JSON list of C-alpha atoms in Angstrom, two decimals:
[
{"chain": "N", "resi": 124, "resn": "UNK", "atom": "CA", "xyz": [199.65, 113.94, -34.85]},
{"chain": "N", "resi": 125, "resn": "UNK", "atom": "CA", "xyz": [196.20, 112.65, -33.39]},
{"chain": "N", "resi": 126, "resn": "UNK", "atom": "CA", "xyz": [193.71, 114.67, -31.27]},
{"chain": "N", "resi": 127, "resn": "UNK", "atom": "CA", "xyz": [194.15, 114.20, -27.88]},
{"chain": "N", "resi": 128, "resn": "UNK", "atom": "CA", "xyz": [191.61, 114.58, -24.97]},
{"chain": "N", "resi": 129, "resn": "UNK", "atom": "CA", "xyz": [192.59, 118.12, -24.15]},
{"chain": "N", "resi": 130, "resn": "UNK", "atom": "CA", "xyz": [191.55, 121.53, -25.45]},
{"chain": "N", "resi": 131, "resn": "UNK", "atom": "CA", "xyz": [193.37, 122.87, -28.67]},
{"chain": "N", "resi": 132, "resn": "UNK", "atom": "CA", "xyz": [195.37, 125.82, -28.66]},
{"chain": "N", "resi": 133, "resn": "UNK", "atom": "CA", "xyz": [196.85, 127.92, -31.32]},
{"chain": "N", "resi": 134, "resn": "UNK", "atom": "CA", "xyz": [199.94, 125.57, -32.13]},
{"chain": "N", "resi": 135, "resn": "UNK", "atom": "CA", "xyz": [203.28, 127.08, -33.44]},
{"chain": "N", "resi": 136, "resn": "UNK", "atom": "CA", "xyz": [205.15, 124.79, -35.72]},
{"chain": "N", "resi": 137, "resn": "UNK", "atom": "CA", "xyz": [208.53, 125.36, -37.34]},
{"chain": "N", "resi": 138, "resn": "UNK", "atom": "CA", "xyz": [210.99, 123.20, -38.91]},
{"chain": "N", "resi": 139, "resn": "UNK", "atom": "CA", "xyz": [210.48, 121.06, -41.91]},
{"chain": "N", "resi": 140, "resn": "UNK", "atom": "CA", "xyz": [207.95, 118.13, -42.56]},
{"chain": "N", "resi": 141, "resn": "UNK", "atom": "CA", "xyz": [210.75, 115.45, -41.80]},
{"chain": "N", "resi": 142, "resn": "UNK", "atom": "CA", "xyz": [212.04, 117.43, -38.42]},
{"chain": "N", "resi": 143, "resn": "UNK", "atom": "CA", "xyz": [209.24, 119.49, -37.03]},
{"chain": "N", "resi": 144, "resn": "UNK", "atom": "CA", "xyz": [209.44, 121.59, -34.34]},
{"chain": "N", "resi": 145, "resn": "UNK", "atom": "CA", "xyz": [206.73, 122.99, -31.80]},
{"chain": "N", "resi": 146, "resn": "UNK", "atom": "CA", "xyz": [206.97, 126.12, -29.65]},
{"chain": "N", "resi": 147, "resn": "UNK", "atom": "CA", "xyz": [207.43, 125.57, -25.88]},
{"chain": "N", "resi": 148, "resn": "UNK", "atom": "CA", "xyz": [205.93, 128.60, -24.11]},
{"chain": "N", "resi": 149, "resn": "UNK", "atom": "CA", "xyz": [207.84, 127.62, -20.86]},
{"chain": "N", "resi": 150, "resn": "UNK", "atom": "CA", "xyz": [211.30, 126.95, -22.28]},
{"chain": "N", "resi": 151, "resn": "UNK", "atom": "CA", "xyz": [210.66, 130.02, -24.75]},
{"chain": "N", "resi": 152, "resn": "UNK", "atom": "CA", "xyz": [211.98, 128.03, -27.77]},
{"chain": "N", "resi": 153, "resn": "UNK", "atom": "CA", "xyz": [211.22, 125.60, -30.39]},
{"chain": "N", "resi": 154, "resn": "UNK", "atom": "CA", "xyz": [211.70, 121.76, -29.39]},
{"chain": "N", "resi": 155, "resn": "UNK", "atom": "CA", "xyz": [211.38, 118.68, -31.54]},
{"chain": "N", "resi": 156, "resn": "UNK", "atom": "CA", "xyz": [207.72, 117.70, -31.91]},
{"chain": "N", "resi": 157, "resn": "UNK", "atom": "CA", "xyz": [207.38, 114.19, -30.62]},
{"chain": "N", "resi": 158, "resn": "UNK", "atom": "CA", "xyz": [204.33, 112.41, -29.72]},
{"chain": "N", "resi": 159, "resn": "UNK", "atom": "CA", "xyz": [205.17, 113.04, -26.03]},
{"chain": "N", "resi": 160, "resn": "UNK", "atom": "CA", "xyz": [206.05, 116.60, -26.89]},
{"chain": "N", "resi": 161, "resn": "UNK", "atom": "CA", "xyz": [202.59, 116.99, -28.63]},
{"chain": "N", "resi": 162, "resn": "UNK", "atom": "CA", "xyz": [201.13, 115.77, -25.00]},
{"chain": "N", "resi": 163, "resn": "UNK", "atom": "CA", "xyz": [203.18, 118.12, -23.11]},
{"chain": "N", "resi": 164, "resn": "UNK", "atom": "CA", "xyz": [202.47, 121.19, -25.00]},
{"chain": "N", "resi": 165, "resn": "UNK", "atom": "CA", "xyz": [198.57, 120.36, -24.84]},
{"chain": "N", "resi": 166, "resn": "UNK", "atom": "CA", "xyz": [198.75, 119.73, -21.18]},
{"chain": "N", "resi": 167, "resn": "UNK", "atom": "CA", "xyz": [200.54, 123.00, -20.20]},
{"chain": "N", "resi": 168, "resn": "UNK", "atom": "CA", "xyz": [198.38, 125.17, -22.30]},
{"chain": "N", "resi": 169, "resn": "UNK", "atom": "CA", "xyz": [195.44, 123.37, -20.62]},
{"chain": "N", "resi": 170, "resn": "UNK", "atom": "CA", "xyz": [196.77, 123.90, -17.23]},
{"chain": "N", "resi": 171, "resn": "UNK", "atom": "CA", "xyz": [197.39, 127.57, -17.86]},
{"chain": "N", "resi": 172, "resn": "UNK", "atom": "CA", "xyz": [194.39, 128.54, -20.00]},
{"chain": "N", "resi": 173, "resn": "UNK", "atom": "CA", "xyz": [191.97, 126.22, -18.37]},
{"chain": "N", "resi": 174, "resn": "UNK", "atom": "CA", "xyz": [192.82, 125.58, -14.74]},
{"chain": "N", "resi": 175, "resn": "UNK", "atom": "CA", "xyz": [194.46, 128.87, -14.11]},
{"chain": "N", "resi": 176, "resn": "UNK", "atom": "CA", "xyz": [198.00, 127.50, -13.35]},
{"chain": "N", "resi": 177, "resn": "UNK", "atom": "CA", "xyz": [200.67, 130.39, -13.17]},
{"chain": "N", "resi": 178, "resn": "UNK", "atom": "CA", "xyz": [203.28, 129.98, -16.29]},
{"chain": "N", "resi": 179, "resn": "UNK", "atom": "CA", "xyz": [205.81, 131.53, -14.06]},
{"chain": "N", "resi": 180, "resn": "UNK", "atom": "CA", "xyz": [205.64, 128.61, -11.76]},
{"chain": "N", "resi": 181, "resn": "UNK", "atom": "CA", "xyz": [205.82, 125.79, -14.23]},
{"chain": "N", "resi": 182, "resn": "UNK", "atom": "CA", "xyz": [208.97, 124.17, -15.66]},
{"chain": "N", "resi": 183, "resn": "UNK", "atom": "CA", "xyz": [209.78, 121.46, -18.14]},
{"chain": "N", "resi": 184, "resn": "UNK", "atom": "CA", "xyz": [212.28, 119.15, -18.29]},
{"chain": "N", "resi": 185, "resn": "UNK", "atom": "CA", "xyz": [213.78, 119.36, -14.94]},
{"chain": "N", "resi": 186, "resn": "UNK", "atom": "CA", "xyz": [216.92, 117.51, -14.24]},
{"chain": "N", "resi": 187, "resn": "UNK", "atom": "CA", "xyz": [217.10, 115.40, -11.03]},
{"chain": "N", "resi": 188, "resn": "UNK", "atom": "CA", "xyz": [220.41, 114.07, -9.74]},
{"chain": "N", "resi": 189, "resn": "UNK", "atom": "CA", "xyz": [219.71, 110.40, -7.94]},
{"chain": "N", "resi": 190, "resn": "UNK", "atom": "CA", "xyz": [223.58, 109.15, -7.16]},
{"chain": "N", "resi": 191, "resn": "UNK", "atom": "CA", "xyz": [225.68, 109.41, -10.30]},
{"chain": "N", "resi": 192, "resn": "UNK", "atom": "CA", "xyz": [222.07, 108.92, -12.38]},
{"chain": "N", "resi": 193, "resn": "UNK", "atom": "CA", "xyz": [220.64, 112.31, -14.04]},
{"chain": "N", "resi": 194, "resn": "UNK", "atom": "CA", "xyz": [216.69, 111.83, -14.56]},
{"chain": "N", "resi": 195, "resn": "UNK", "atom": "CA", "xyz": [214.27, 114.40, -15.93]},
{"chain": "N", "resi": 196, "resn": "UNK", "atom": "CA", "xyz": [210.72, 115.13, -14.85]},
{"chain": "N", "resi": 197, "resn": "UNK", "atom": "CA", "xyz": [208.80, 116.21, -17.70]},
{"chain": "N", "resi": 198, "resn": "UNK", "atom": "CA", "xyz": [207.25, 119.15, -15.80]},
{"chain": "N", "resi": 199, "resn": "UNK", "atom": "CA", "xyz": [207.09, 120.42, -12.27]},
{"chain": "N", "resi": 200, "resn": "UNK", "atom": "CA", "xyz": [204.76, 123.09, -10.73]},
{"chain": "N", "resi": 201, "resn": "UNK", "atom": "CA", "xyz": [206.21, 125.08, -8.03]},
{"chain": "N", "resi": 202, "resn": "UNK", "atom": "CA", "xyz": [204.89, 127.40, -5.24]},
{"chain": "N", "resi": 203, "resn": "UNK", "atom": "CA", "xyz": [205.49, 131.09, -4.76]},
{"chain": "N", "resi": 204, "resn": "UNK", "atom": "CA", "xyz": [208.50, 130.23, -2.66]},
{"chain": "N", "resi": 205, "resn": "UNK", "atom": "CA", "xyz": [209.78, 128.23, -5.74]},
{"chain": "N", "resi": 206, "resn": "UNK", "atom": "CA", "xyz": [209.24, 124.58, -3.78]},
{"chain": "N", "resi": 207, "resn": "UNK", "atom": "CA", "xyz": [208.37, 121.92, -6.11]},
{"chain": "N", "resi": 208, "resn": "UNK", "atom": "CA", "xyz": [204.53, 120.92, -5.31]},
{"chain": "N", "resi": 209, "resn": "UNK", "atom": "CA", "xyz": [203.58, 119.01, -8.37]},
{"chain": "N", "resi": 210, "resn": "UNK", "atom": "CA", "xyz": [205.41, 116.31, -10.88]},
{"chain": "N", "resi": 211, "resn": "UNK", "atom": "CA", "xyz": [203.59, 115.93, -14.16]},
{"chain": "N", "resi": 212, "resn": "UNK", "atom": "CA", "xyz": [204.66, 112.87, -16.30]},
{"chain": "N", "resi": 213, "resn": "UNK", "atom": "CA", "xyz": [203.74, 112.60, -20.24]},
{"chain": "N", "resi": 214, "resn": "UNK", "atom": "CA", "xyz": [203.60, 109.60, -22.21]},
{"chain": "N", "resi": 215, "resn": "UNK", "atom": "CA", "xyz": [203.15, 109.41, -26.06]},
{"chain": "N", "resi": 216, "resn": "UNK", "atom": "CA", "xyz": [199.13, 108.61, -26.82]},
{"chain": "N", "resi": 217, "resn": "UNK", "atom": "CA", "xyz": [200.34, 105.33, -28.02]},
{"chain": "N", "resi": 218, "resn": "UNK", "atom": "CA", "xyz": [201.75, 104.58, -24.81]},
{"chain": "N", "resi": 219, "resn": "UNK", "atom": "CA", "xyz": [199.46, 102.98, -21.94]},
{"chain": "N", "resi": 220, "resn": "UNK", "atom": "CA", "xyz": [199.55, 104.28, -18.47]},
{"chain": "N", "resi": 221, "resn": "UNK", "atom": "CA", "xyz": [200.67, 101.65, -16.26]},
{"chain": "N", "resi": 222, "resn": "UNK", "atom": "CA", "xyz": [202.42, 100.51, -13.12]},
{"chain": "N", "resi": 223, "resn": "UNK", "atom": "CA", "xyz": [205.74, 101.34, -14.54]},
{"chain": "N", "resi": 224, "resn": "UNK", "atom": "CA", "xyz": [204.59, 104.87, -15.27]},
{"chain": "N", "resi": 225, "resn": "UNK", "atom": "CA", "xyz": [203.57, 105.38, -11.62]},
{"chain": "N", "resi": 226, "resn": "UNK", "atom": "CA", "xyz": [206.92, 103.69, -10.42]},
{"chain": "N", "resi": 227, "resn": "UNK", "atom": "CA", "xyz": [208.77, 106.15, -12.63]},
{"chain": "N", "resi": 228, "resn": "UNK", "atom": "CA", "xyz": [206.98, 109.43, -11.24]},
{"chain": "N", "resi": 229, "resn": "UNK", "atom": "CA", "xyz": [207.10, 107.84, -7.62]},
{"chain": "N", "resi": 230, "resn": "UNK", "atom": "CA", "xyz": [211.09, 107.70, -8.24]},
{"chain": "N", "resi": 231, "resn": "UNK", "atom": "CA", "xyz": [211.07, 111.58, -8.76]},
{"chain": "N", "resi": 232, "resn": "UNK", "atom": "CA", "xyz": [208.68, 112.03, -6.24]},
{"chain": "N", "resi": 233, "resn": "UNK", "atom": "CA", "xyz": [211.54, 110.29, -3.56]},
{"chain": "N", "resi": 234, "resn": "UNK", "atom": "CA", "xyz": [213.60, 113.40, -4.82]},
{"chain": "N", "resi": 235, "resn": "UNK", "atom": "CA", "xyz": [211.21, 116.35, -4.67]},
{"chain": "N", "resi": 236, "resn": "UNK", "atom": "CA", "xyz": [208.64, 115.27, -2.17]},
{"chain": "N", "resi": 237, "resn": "UNK", "atom": "CA", "xyz": [205.60, 116.72, -3.82]},
{"chain": "N", "resi": 238, "resn": "UNK", "atom": "CA", "xyz": [201.93, 117.12, -3.15]},
{"chain": "N", "resi": 239, "resn": "UNK", "atom": "CA", "xyz": [200.36, 116.19, -6.31]},
{"chain": "N", "resi": 240, "resn": "UNK", "atom": "CA", "xyz": [201.31, 113.46, -9.16]},
{"chain": "N", "resi": 241, "resn": "UNK", "atom": "CA", "xyz": [199.90, 113.92, -12.58]},
{"chain": "N", "resi": 242, "resn": "UNK", "atom": "CA", "xyz": [200.36, 111.46, -15.71]},
{"chain": "N", "resi": 243, "resn": "UNK", "atom": "CA", "xyz": [199.01, 111.95, -19.16]},
{"chain": "N", "resi": 244, "resn": "UNK", "atom": "CA", "xyz": [199.13, 110.28, -22.49]},
{"chain": "N", "resi": 245, "resn": "UNK", "atom": "CA", "xyz": [196.82, 113.01, -23.78]},
{"chain": "N", "resi": 246, "resn": "UNK", "atom": "CA", "xyz": [194.20, 110.55, -23.89]},
{"chain": "N", "resi": 247, "resn": "UNK", "atom": "CA", "xyz": [193.97, 109.63, -20.52]},
{"chain": "N", "resi": 248, "resn": "UNK", "atom": "CA", "xyz": [194.80, 111.80, -17.30]},
{"chain": "N", "resi": 249, "resn": "UNK", "atom": "CA", "xyz": [195.54, 110.63, -13.41]},
{"chain": "N", "resi": 250, "resn": "UNK", "atom": "CA", "xyz": [196.10, 113.11, -10.77]},
{"chain": "N", "resi": 251, "resn": "UNK", "atom": "CA", "xyz": [196.60, 111.90, -7.03]},
{"chain": "N", "resi": 252, "resn": "UNK", "atom": "CA", "xyz": [197.31, 113.82, -3.72]},
{"chain": "N", "resi": 253, "resn": "UNK", "atom": "CA", "xyz": [200.06, 112.30, -1.84]},
{"chain": "N", "resi": 254, "resn": "UNK", "atom": "CA", "xyz": [198.97, 111.31, 1.88]},
{"chain": "N", "resi": 255, "resn": "UNK", "atom": "CA", "xyz": [202.42, 111.22, 3.72]},
{"chain": "N", "resi": 256, "resn": "UNK", "atom": "CA", "xyz": [200.88, 110.16, 6.92]},
{"chain": "N", "resi": 257, "resn": "UNK", "atom": "CA", "xyz": [199.09, 107.44, 5.51]},
{"chain": "N", "resi": 258, "resn": "UNK", "atom": "CA", "xyz": [202.03, 106.74, 3.09]},
{"chain": "N", "resi": 259, "resn": "UNK", "atom": "CA", "xyz": [199.42, 106.39, 0.05]},
{"chain": "N", "resi": 260, "resn": "UNK", "atom": "CA", "xyz": [198.08, 108.48, -3.21]},
{"chain": "N", "resi": 261, "resn": "UNK", "atom": "CA", "xyz": [194.78, 109.51, -2.95]},
{"chain": "N", "resi": 262, "resn": "UNK", "atom": "CA", "xyz": [193.47, 109.74, -6.53]},
{"chain": "N", "resi": 263, "resn": "UNK", "atom": "CA", "xyz": [191.55, 112.68, -7.49]},
{"chain": "N", "resi": 264, "resn": "UNK", "atom": "CA", "xyz": [188.46, 112.43, -10.49]},
{"chain": "N", "resi": 265, "resn": "UNK", "atom": "CA", "xyz": [189.98, 115.44, -12.19]},
{"chain": "N", "resi": 266, "resn": "UNK", "atom": "CA", "xyz": [193.01, 117.77, -12.56]},
{"chain": "N", "resi": 267, "resn": "UNK", "atom": "CA", "xyz": [192.27, 120.54, -9.70]},
{"chain": "N", "resi": 268, "resn": "UNK", "atom": "CA", "xyz": [192.00, 124.02, -10.74]},
{"chain": "N", "resi": 269, "resn": "UNK", "atom": "CA", "xyz": [195.27, 126.22, -9.51]},
{"chain": "N", "resi": 270, "resn": "UNK", "atom": "CA", "xyz": [192.94, 128.02, -7.06]},
{"chain": "N", "resi": 271, "resn": "UNK", "atom": "CA", "xyz": [192.06, 124.31, -5.57]},
{"chain": "N", "resi": 272, "resn": "UNK", "atom": "CA", "xyz": [195.41, 123.21, -4.64]},
{"chain": "N", "resi": 273, "resn": "UNK", "atom": "CA", "xyz": [196.37, 123.27, -1.16]},
{"chain": "N", "resi": 274, "resn": "UNK", "atom": "CA", "xyz": [199.91, 124.42, -1.51]}
]
């Protein structure tokens, strides 16, 4: 796997060279190591260890129902009342962050109506705060610390 634009952490791997797995601290189990999962695990550790996000309020692979379709939000941050407040979408480092990715996370937000949207491919990271009065996202210069979130 390639080096990301995220801090390193003590990675726990298992499985075989052909089918490697990485430990997901939120799901508390080993999951298939894909390029997207490599980004997810680094980003989650970044949020917890460097930005002060409580692990107990983060969850991975959240199923969302849209009619008969089941979608999955990569990660969601909840507030202390367990209301969703941030959606995080990951892409493999080889995938550029395009308008299509923003449309994907916006679809999830139609269902969850959160305050923050975050997209990362491990190399580039985007964060916006939703302004529902003006019906537009406000892009932030950085991923805010947990203490800075207006939840």
